[in-house]
XYZ file of C-alpha atoms in Angstrom:
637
model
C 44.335 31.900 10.474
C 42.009 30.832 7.691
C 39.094 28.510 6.788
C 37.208 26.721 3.765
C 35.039 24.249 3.687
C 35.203 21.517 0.521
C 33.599 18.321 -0.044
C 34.551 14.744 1.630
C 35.313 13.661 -1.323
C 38.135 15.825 -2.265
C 39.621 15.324 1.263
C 39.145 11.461 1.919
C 42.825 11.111 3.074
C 42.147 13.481 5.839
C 38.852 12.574 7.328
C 38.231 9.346 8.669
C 35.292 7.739 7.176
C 31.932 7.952 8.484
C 30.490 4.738 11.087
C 27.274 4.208 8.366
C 26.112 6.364 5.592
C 22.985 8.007 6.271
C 20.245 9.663 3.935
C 21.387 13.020 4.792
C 24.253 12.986 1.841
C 27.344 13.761 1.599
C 29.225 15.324 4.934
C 31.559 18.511 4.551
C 34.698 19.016 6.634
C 35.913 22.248 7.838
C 39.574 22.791 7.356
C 40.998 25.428 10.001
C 44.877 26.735 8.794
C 46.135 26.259 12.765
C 49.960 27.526 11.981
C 52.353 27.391 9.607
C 56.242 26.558 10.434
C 59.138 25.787 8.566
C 57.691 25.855 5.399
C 54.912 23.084 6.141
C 51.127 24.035 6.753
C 49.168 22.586 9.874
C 45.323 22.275 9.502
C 42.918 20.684 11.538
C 39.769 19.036 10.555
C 36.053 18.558 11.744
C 33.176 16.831 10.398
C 30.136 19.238 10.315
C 26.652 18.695 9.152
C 24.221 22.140 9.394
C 21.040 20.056 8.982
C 21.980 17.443 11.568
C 19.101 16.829 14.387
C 18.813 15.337 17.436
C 16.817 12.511 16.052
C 19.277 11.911 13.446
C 22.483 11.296 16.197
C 20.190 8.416 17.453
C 21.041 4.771 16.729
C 17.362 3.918 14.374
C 15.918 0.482 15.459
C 16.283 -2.366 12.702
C 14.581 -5.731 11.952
C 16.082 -8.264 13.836
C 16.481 -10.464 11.352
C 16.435 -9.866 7.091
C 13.716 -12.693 6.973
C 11.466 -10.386 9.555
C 11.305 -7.618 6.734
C 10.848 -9.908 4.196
C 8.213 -11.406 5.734
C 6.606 -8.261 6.828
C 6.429 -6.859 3.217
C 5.134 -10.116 1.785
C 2.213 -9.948 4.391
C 1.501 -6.780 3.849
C 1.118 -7.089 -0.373
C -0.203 -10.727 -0.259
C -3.362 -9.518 1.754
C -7.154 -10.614 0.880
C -7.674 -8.826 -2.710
C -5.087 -11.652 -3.922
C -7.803 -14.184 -2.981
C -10.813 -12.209 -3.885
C -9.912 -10.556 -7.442
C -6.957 -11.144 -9.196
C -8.597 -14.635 -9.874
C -11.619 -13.190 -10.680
C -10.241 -10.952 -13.178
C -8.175 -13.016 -14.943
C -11.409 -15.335 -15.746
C -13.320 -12.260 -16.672
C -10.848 -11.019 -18.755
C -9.889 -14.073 -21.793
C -8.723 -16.440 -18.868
C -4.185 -17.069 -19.826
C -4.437 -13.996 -21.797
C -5.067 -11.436 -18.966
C -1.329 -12.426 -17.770
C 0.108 -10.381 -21.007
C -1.126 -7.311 -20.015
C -0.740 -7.473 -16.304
C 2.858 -9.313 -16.229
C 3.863 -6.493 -19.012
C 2.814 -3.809 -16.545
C 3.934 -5.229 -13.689
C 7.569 -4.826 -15.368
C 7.515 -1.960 -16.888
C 5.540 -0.361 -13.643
C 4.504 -2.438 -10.629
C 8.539 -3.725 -10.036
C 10.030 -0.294 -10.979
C 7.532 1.419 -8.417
C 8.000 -0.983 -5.689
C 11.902 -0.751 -5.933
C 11.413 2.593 -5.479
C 9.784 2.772 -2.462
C 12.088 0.426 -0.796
C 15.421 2.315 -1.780
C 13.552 5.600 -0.672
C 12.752 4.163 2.369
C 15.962 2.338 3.554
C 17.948 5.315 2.111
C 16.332 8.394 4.203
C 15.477 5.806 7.333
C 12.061 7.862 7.686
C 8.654 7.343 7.291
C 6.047 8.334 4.167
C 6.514 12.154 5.372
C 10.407 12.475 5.678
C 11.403 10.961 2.115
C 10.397 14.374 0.874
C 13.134 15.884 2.048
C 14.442 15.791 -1.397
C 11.758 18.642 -1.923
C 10.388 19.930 1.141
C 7.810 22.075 -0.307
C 5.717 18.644 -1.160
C 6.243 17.121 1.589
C 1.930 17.125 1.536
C 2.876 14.320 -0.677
C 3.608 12.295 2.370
C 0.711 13.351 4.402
C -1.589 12.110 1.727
C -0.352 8.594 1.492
C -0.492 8.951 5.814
C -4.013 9.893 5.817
C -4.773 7.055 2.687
C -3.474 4.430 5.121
C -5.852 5.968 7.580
C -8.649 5.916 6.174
C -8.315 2.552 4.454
C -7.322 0.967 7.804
C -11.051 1.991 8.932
C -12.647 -0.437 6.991
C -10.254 -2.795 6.835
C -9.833 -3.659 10.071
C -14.267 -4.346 9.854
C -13.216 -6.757 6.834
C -10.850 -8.641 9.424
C -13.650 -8.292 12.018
C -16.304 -10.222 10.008
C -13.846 -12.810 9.286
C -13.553 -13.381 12.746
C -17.424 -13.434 13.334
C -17.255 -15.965 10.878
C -14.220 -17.935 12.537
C -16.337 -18.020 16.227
C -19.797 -19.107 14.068
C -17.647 -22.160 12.534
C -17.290 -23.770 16.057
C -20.477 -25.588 15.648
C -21.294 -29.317 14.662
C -23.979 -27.296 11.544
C -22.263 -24.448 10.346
C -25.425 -21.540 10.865
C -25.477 -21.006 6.720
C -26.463 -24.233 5.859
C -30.272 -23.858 6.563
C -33.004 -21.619 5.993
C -34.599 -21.843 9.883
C -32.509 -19.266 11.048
C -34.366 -16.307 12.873
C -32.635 -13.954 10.233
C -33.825 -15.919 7.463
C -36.669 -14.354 5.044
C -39.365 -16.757 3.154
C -37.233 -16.069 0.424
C -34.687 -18.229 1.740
C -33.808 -21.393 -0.151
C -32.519 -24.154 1.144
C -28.078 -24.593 -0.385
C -28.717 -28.300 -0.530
C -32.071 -28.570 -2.745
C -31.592 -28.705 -6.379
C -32.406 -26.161 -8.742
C -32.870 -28.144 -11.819
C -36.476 -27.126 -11.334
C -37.389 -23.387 -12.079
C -40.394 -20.847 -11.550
C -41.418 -17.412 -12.006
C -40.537 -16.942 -7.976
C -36.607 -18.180 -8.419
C -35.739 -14.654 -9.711
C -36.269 -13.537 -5.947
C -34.743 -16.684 -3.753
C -31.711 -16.584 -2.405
C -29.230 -19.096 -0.461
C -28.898 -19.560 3.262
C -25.346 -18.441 2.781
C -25.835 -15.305 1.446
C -29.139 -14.480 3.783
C -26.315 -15.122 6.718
C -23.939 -12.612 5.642
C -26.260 -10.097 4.678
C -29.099 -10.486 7.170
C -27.440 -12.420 9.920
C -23.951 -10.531 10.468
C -24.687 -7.215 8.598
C -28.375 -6.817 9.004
C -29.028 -5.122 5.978
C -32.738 -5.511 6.154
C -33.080 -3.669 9.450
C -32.032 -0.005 7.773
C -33.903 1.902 5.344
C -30.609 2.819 3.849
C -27.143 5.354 4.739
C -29.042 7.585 6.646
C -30.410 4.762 8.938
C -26.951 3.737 10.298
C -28.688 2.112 13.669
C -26.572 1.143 16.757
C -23.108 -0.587 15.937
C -23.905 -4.261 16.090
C -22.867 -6.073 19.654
C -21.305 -9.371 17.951
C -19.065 -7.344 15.191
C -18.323 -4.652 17.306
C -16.651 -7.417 20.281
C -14.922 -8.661 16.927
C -13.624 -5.404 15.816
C -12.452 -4.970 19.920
C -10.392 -8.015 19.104
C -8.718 -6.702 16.338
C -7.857 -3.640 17.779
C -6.414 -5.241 20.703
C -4.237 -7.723 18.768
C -3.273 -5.118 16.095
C -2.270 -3.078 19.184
C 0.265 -5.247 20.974
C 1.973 -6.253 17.731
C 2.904 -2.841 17.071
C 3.635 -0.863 20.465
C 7.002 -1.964 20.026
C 7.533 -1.469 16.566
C 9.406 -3.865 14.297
C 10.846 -5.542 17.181
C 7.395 -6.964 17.883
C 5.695 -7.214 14.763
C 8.731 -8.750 13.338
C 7.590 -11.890 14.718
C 4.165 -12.377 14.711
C 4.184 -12.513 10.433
C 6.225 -15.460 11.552
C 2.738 -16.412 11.578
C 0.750 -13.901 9.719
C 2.634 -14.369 6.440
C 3.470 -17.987 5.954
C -0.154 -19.435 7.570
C -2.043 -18.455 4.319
C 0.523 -20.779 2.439
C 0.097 -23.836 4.053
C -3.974 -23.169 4.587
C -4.557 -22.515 0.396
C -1.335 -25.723 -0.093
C -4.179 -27.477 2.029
C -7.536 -26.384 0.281
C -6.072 -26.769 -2.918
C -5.260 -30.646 -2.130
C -9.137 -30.665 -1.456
C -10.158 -28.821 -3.925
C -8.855 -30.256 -6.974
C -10.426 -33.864 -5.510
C -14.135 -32.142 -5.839
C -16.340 -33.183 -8.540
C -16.226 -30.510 -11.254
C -12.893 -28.941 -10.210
C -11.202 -29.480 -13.424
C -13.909 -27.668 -15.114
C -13.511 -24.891 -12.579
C -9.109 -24.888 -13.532
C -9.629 -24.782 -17.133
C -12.425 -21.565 -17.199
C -9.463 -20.068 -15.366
C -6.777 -20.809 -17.654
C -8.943 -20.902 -20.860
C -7.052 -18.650 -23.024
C -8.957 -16.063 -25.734
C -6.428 -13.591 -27.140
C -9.074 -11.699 -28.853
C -10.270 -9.700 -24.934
C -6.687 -8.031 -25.887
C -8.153 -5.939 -28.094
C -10.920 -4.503 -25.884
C -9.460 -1.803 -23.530
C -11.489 -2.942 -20.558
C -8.736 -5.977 -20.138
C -5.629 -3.365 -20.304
C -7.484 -1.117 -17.617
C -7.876 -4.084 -15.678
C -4.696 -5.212 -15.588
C -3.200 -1.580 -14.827
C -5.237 -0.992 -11.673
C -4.802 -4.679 -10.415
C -0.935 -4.144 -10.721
C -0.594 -0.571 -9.399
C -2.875 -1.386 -6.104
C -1.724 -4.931 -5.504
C 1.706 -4.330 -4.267
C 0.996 -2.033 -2.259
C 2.496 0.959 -3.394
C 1.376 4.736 -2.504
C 0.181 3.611 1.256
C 3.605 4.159 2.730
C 4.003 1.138 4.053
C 7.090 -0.444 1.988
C 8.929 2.629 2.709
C 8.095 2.723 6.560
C 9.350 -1.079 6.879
C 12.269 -0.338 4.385
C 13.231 2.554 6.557
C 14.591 -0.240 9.656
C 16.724 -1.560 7.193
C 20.285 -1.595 7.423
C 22.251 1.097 5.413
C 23.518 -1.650 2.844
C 20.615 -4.009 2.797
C 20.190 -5.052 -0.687
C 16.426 -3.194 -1.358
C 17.052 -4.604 -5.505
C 16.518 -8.131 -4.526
C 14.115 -7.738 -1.937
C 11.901 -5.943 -4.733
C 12.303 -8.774 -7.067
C 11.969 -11.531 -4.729
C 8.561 -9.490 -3.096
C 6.819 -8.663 -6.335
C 7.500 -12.530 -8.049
C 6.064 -14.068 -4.967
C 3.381 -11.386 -5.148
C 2.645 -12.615 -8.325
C 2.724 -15.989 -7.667
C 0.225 -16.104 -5.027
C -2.414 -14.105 -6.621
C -1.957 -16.733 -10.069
C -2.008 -19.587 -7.850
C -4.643 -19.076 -5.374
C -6.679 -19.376 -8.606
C -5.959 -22.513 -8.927
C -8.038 -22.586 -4.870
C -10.654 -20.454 -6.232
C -11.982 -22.023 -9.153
C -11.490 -25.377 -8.203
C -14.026 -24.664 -5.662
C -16.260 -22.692 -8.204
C -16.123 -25.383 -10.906
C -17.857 -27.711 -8.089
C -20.495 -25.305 -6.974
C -21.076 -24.860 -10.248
C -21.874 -28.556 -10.827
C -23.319 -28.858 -8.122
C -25.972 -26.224 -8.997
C -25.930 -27.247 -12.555
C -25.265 -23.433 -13.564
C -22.077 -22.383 -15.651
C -19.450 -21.274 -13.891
C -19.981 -17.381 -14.869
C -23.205 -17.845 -12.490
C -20.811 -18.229 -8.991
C -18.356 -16.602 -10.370
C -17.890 -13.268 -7.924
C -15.030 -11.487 -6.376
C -15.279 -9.148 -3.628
C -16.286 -9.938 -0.134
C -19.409 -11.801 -1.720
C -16.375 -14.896 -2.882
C -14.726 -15.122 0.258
C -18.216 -14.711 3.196
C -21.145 -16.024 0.594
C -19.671 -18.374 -2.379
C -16.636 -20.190 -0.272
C -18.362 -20.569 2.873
C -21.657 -22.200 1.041
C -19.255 -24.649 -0.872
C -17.209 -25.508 2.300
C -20.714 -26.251 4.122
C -21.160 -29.054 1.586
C -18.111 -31.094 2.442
C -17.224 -33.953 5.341
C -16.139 -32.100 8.550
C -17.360 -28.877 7.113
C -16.975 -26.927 10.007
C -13.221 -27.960 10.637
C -12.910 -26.598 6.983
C -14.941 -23.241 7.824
C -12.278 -22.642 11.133
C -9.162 -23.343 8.777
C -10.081 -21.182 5.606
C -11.435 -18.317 8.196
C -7.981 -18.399 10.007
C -6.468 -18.093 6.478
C -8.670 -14.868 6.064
C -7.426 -13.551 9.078
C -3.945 -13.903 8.729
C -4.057 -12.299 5.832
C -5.974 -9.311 6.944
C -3.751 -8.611 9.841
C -0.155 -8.307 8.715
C -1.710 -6.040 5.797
C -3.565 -3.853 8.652
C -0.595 -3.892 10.453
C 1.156 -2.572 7.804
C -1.053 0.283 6.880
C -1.041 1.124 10.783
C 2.932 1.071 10.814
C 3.128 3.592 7.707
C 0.532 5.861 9.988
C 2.801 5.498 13.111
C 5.981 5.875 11.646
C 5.690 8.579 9.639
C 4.389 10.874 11.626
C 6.818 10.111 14.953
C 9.620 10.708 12.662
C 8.171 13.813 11.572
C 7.430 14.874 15.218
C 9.959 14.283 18.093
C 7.380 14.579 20.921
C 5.790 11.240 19.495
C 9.107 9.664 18.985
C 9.694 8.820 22.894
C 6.211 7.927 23.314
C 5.474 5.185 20.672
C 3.481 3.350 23.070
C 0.746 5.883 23.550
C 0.791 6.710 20.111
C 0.160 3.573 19.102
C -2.628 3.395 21.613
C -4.021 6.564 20.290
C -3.771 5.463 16.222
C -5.888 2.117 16.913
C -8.582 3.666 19.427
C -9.203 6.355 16.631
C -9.574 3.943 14.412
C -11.955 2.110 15.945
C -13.963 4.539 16.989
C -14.381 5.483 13.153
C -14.788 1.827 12.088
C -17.899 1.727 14.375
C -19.878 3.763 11.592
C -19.017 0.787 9.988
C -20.364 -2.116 12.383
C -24.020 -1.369 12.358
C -26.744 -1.979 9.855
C -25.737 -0.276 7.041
C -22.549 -1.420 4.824
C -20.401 1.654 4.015
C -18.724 2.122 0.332
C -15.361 0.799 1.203
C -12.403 2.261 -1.355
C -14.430 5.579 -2.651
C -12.566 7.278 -5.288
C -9.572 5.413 -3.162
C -7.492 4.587 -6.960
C -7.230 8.372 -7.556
C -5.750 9.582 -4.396
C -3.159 6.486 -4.307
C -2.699 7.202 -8.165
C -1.701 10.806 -7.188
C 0.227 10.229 -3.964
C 3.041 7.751 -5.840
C 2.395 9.419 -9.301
C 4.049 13.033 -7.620
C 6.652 11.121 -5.206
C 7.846 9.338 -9.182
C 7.405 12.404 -11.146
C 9.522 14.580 -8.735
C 12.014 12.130 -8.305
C 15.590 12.784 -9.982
C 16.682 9.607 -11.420
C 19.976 10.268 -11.731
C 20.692 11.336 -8.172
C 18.474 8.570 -6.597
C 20.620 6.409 -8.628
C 23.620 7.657 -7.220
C 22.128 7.367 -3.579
C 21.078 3.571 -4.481
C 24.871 3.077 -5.145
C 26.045 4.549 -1.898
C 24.208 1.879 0.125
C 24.136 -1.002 -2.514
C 27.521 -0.362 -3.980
C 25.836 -0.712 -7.736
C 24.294 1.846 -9.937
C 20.846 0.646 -11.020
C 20.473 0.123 -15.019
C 19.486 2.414 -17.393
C 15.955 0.634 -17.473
C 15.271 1.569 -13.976
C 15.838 4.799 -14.176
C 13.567 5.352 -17.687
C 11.238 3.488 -15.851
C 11.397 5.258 -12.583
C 11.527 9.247 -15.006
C 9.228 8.527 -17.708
C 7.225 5.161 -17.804
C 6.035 5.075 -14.084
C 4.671 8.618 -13.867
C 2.995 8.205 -17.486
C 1.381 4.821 -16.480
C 0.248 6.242 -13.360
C -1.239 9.676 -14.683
C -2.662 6.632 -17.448
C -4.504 5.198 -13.852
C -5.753 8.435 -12.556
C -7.472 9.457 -15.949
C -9.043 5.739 -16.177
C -10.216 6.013 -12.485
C -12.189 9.274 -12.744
C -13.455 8.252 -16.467
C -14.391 4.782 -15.605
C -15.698 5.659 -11.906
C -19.343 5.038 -10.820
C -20.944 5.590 -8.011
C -20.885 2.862 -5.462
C -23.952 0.613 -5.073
C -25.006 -2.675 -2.994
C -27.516 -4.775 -4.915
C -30.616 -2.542 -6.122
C -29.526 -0.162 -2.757
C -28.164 3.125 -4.742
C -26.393 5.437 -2.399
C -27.701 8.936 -2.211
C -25.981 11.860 -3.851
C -25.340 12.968 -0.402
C -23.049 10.223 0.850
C -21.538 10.441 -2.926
C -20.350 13.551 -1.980
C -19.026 12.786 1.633
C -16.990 9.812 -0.247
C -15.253 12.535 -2.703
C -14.632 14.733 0.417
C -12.631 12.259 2.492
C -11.101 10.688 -1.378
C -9.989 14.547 -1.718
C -9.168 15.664 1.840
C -6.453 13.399 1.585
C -4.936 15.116 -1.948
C -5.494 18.386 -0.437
C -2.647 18.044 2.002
C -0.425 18.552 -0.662
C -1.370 22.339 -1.763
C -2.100 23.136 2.606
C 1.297 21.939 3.307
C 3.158 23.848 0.483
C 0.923 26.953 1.342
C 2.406 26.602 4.985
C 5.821 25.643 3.890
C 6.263 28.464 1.441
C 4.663 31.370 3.732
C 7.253 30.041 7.097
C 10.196 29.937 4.837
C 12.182 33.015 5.408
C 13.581 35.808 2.553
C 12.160 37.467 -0.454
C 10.494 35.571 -3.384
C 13.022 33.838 -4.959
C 14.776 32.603 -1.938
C 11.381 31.330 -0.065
C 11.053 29.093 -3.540
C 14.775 28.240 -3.356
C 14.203 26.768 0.314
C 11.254 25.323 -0.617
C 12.515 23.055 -3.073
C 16.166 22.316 -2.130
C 16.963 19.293 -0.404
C 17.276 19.555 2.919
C 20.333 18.365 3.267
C 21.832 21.644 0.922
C 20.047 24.230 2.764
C 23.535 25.710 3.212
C 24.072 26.135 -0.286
C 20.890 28.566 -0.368
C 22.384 30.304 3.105
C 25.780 30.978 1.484
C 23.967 32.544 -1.857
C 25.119 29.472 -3.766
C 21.811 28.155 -4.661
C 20.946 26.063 -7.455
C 17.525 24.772 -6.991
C 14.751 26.637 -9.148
C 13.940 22.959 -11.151
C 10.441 23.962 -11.644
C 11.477 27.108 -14.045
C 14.398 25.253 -15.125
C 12.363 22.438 -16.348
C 9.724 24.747 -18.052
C 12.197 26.101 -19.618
C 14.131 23.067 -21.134
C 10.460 21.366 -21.875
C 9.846 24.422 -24.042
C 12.789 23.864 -26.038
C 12.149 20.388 -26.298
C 14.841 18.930 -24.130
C 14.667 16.594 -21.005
C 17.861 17.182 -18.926
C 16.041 17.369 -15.690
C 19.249 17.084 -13.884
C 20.710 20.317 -15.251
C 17.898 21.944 -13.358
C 20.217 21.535 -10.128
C 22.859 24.617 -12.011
C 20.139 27.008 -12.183
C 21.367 29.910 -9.908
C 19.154 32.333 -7.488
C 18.919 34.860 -10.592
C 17.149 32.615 -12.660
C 19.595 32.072 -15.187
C 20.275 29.354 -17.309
C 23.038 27.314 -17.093
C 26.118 27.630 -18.961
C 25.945 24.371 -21.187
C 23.711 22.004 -22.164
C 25.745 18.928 -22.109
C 26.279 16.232 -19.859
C 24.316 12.835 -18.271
C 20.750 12.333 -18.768
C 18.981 10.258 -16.441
């Protein structure tokens, strides 16, 4: 009696395929020689797989329906920055003549990157953490973009909270920023409604009821010294932020069977409220104005750098990419889903919204800036100050104002939740795929994620506003730029075929090898070059709380030298086969056990960079000695 072991494919009239491909590769079959009689050979057959686990034999929960995940990942990318700054930016930026640059990176970057995710995603069926599989050494890499969604889901979820503090205020017959008699109000308060056609030396220091009620009224501003005089959280935004919690909570303890439908409402509310205040806007006195500083078109910014820059961080951080979430909601996907046209269809609409919610924006602007008799450059703002200072002044000034304030604030709100959700989900799913204990208790762990995080967003609830995104375009920069630069094109491509049945084109996978990790190491040098530290008004944070921000920005990038320092020291063997572990797939392991191993790919591609060559793939013959390979012929990416 004998045995071998070969490939599936070479014995696909013998083994019966598979129910559903998986992400764990290619299956082998033992062959076992059973007796031999008259000539004619008898062998029996089994389908093994070493690296199989119990979590793997279980049936993975899908989206119920393909419009659920669409819906989800729409929600998620279309959140409040599309509102708040890509309008902003392109009217900063030569107006028509931003699009160039950004649509030119989107395509070359922003689509390639997304796809990515997806078809990583839906191809392993695990969270941020288990994609690395493909090189378990980094699998820090996934931590990082874990602990990102973290953090960023502290302050977000505040964000959401003031919107609803603004949503409960708007259920009056005068809308509380209309006036200046307000307890909260200063002397310097001046009236929205009186003109301002008449200056003095004093104007320099007045300011609008609108913006006294955000800053003094919900945030309280003038009751701290400063960062180091936080002061109790605040009753009203805290009960807000308890909200929050407590909706975010019960749309996820089920996972994507639950939070599958409520962007039923999430995601396609924000449509029909910005269909509806562009219908008013564009009837306002000194809208057109307002459209045509947004579309005024001066090719000449394309020389300055500051426009290209733009345009690079707006794409690489408005789709979402690096937080995790695209692959955790790719992941429920069905083996064969399509993730190319989901990626196209995601990013275009994406796209869409941000360019036409200009259209909402500066309609708006144009009349406030009429209606001040100041250019439009004066109102001009993006950040919270457009959406809780410059909207809600210009909505105070219309017929049934405070029906207007409930609508646009339950726009703001849907579009802060499904994105919160979705930073939570990448949290929760990546980590109870990674461990099994939290896997049959979702519930709890759910419960756990979203009382953690409000107990951190407290800090940022009382009198003192926080710096939101510190150094936050560096460590998403580095989380996607190493999961693209350690990604091998050509066998990714080969994995896209097995559940699409196509082989992406050659201009995904030069995108996905050399374009995306250039334009993103291109986004981490701008961030640190262009970074400054973060400021609110004439309030300069101390060097202190400069330095917390670029502990937490780095804690998160620091996961990925712990994790390979842990990996590499529990691996078993001498030198060479701890590094041979450490960056083999998982799902070849046995190649490494049977002395077969082919995986030193960081030598390998030293060694071909040195002699000017880019055959990454050949990196996969390099054998436990070290050597080189044989030839070097064959397919490039």
């Amino acid at each position: 009696m004998s045995k071998s072991k070969c490939p599936v494919a070479l014995m696909s009239s013998a083994v019966a395929p598979a129910k559903e491909p998986n992400a764990m590769g290619p299956k082998a079959v033992e062959l076992v020689l059973v007796k031999e009689q008259n000539g004619v050979q008898l062998t029996n057959s089994t389908l093994i797989n070493p690296t199989q686990t119990p979590l793997e034999t279980q049936e993975r929960e899908t989206w119920s329906k393909k419009i659920d995940f669409l819906l989800s990942v729409i929600g998620f990318a279309v959140d409040l920055a599309n509102v708040w700054r890509f309008p902003y930016l392109c009217y900063k930026n030569g107006g028509g003549a931003f699009l160039v640059p950004y649509l030119l990176f989107m395509i070359i970057a922003g689509m390639p990157l997304f796809y990515m995710e997806l078809a990583l995603g839906q191809f392993n069926r695990e969270g941020a953490a288990g994609v690395w599989k493909i090189c378990p050494i980094l699998k820090g890499v996934g931590f990082t973009v874990i602990l990102i969604s973290l953090y960023v889901g502290f302050f977000y979820n505040v964000i959401i909270a003031w919107a609803l503090h603004y949503f409960f205020s708007s259920f009056t017959v005068e809308l509380p920023w209309v006036h200046c008699n307000n307890t909260w109000n200063s002397p310097n308060c001046s009236d929205a409604h009186s003109s301002n056609s008449s200056s003095s030396p004093n104007d320099t220091f007045r300011t609008t009821p609108a913006t006294e009620y955000f800053e003094r009224g919900v945030l309280h501003l003038h009751e701290s010294r400063g960062i180091d005089d936080l002061g109790p959280p605040r009753w009203q935004l805290t009960s807000c932020l308890v909200l929050v919690i407590i909706l975010l909570y019960f749309s996820l303890w089920k996972g994507v069977k639950t939070s599958g439908k409520v962007v039923w409402i999430t995601a396609t509310m924000p449509y029909v409220v910005l269909f509806a205040l562009l219908l008013r806007g564009i009837t306002l006195p000194g809208a057109v104005d307002g459209i045509r500083a947004y579309l005024s078109v001066d090719f000449h910014r394309l020389c300055e750098s500051s426009v290209w820059i733009d345009a690079a961080t707006q794409v690489c951080f408005s789709l979402g990419v690096g937080f995790g979430v695209l692959i955790a909601f790719s992941s429920y996907n069905k083996f064969t889903n399509n993730c190319y046209r989901d990626a196209v269809i995601t990013t275009s609409v994406n796209s869409l919204t941000s360019f036409s919610s200009g259209f909402v924006v500066f309609s708006f602007l144009g009349y406030m800036a009429q209606k001040h008799s100041v250019p439009i450059g004066d109102v001009a703002k993006d950040g919270p100050g457009l959406i809780f200072i410059i909207y809600p002044e210009a909505l105070a000034t219309l017929p049934l104002s405070s029906a207007w304030a409930v609508i646009f604030f339950i726009m703001l709100l849907t579009l802060g939740i499904d994105s919160a959700m979705g930073g939570m989900e990448s949290v929760i799913t990546g980590l109870i795929d990674e461990f099994q204990l939290l896997h049959r208790h979702r519930e709890l762990f759910t419960l756990f994620i979203v009382l953690a995080t409000f107990l951190l967003s407290l800090f940022c609830v009382t009198n003192v506003r926080t710096p939101a995104r510190f150094a936050c375009e560096v460590s998403l920069a580095f989380g996607v730029g190493q999961r693209a630069w350690w990604l091998r094109a050509r066998q990714f491509s080969d994995d896209i075929k097995q559940m699409t049945g196509q082989r992406p084109s050659l201009y995904w996978r030069v995108c996905w090898k050399f374009v995306s990790p250039c334009f993103l190491l291109f986004v981490v040098v701008v961030s640190i070059v262009t970074f400054r530290p973060p400021h609110y008004g004439a309030y300069i944070f101390p060097e202190w709380a400069n330095a917390l921000g670029w502990a937490i920005a780095t804690s998160s990038m620091s996961m990925v030298p712990i994790y390979a320092a842990y990996k590499f020291c529990s691996l078993p063997g001498s030198l060479r086969e701890k590094l041979a572990y450490a960056i083999t797939p998982e799902q070849e392991r046995e190649l490494v056990d049977s002395g077969e191993v082919r995986q030193f790919r960081v030598i390998c591609f030293q060694i071909l960079t040195s002699m000017g060559m880019s055959h990454w793939h050949l990196c996969d013959r390099v054998c436990i000695d070290g050597t080189a390979p044989p030839a070097l012929g064959g397919e490039g990416v």
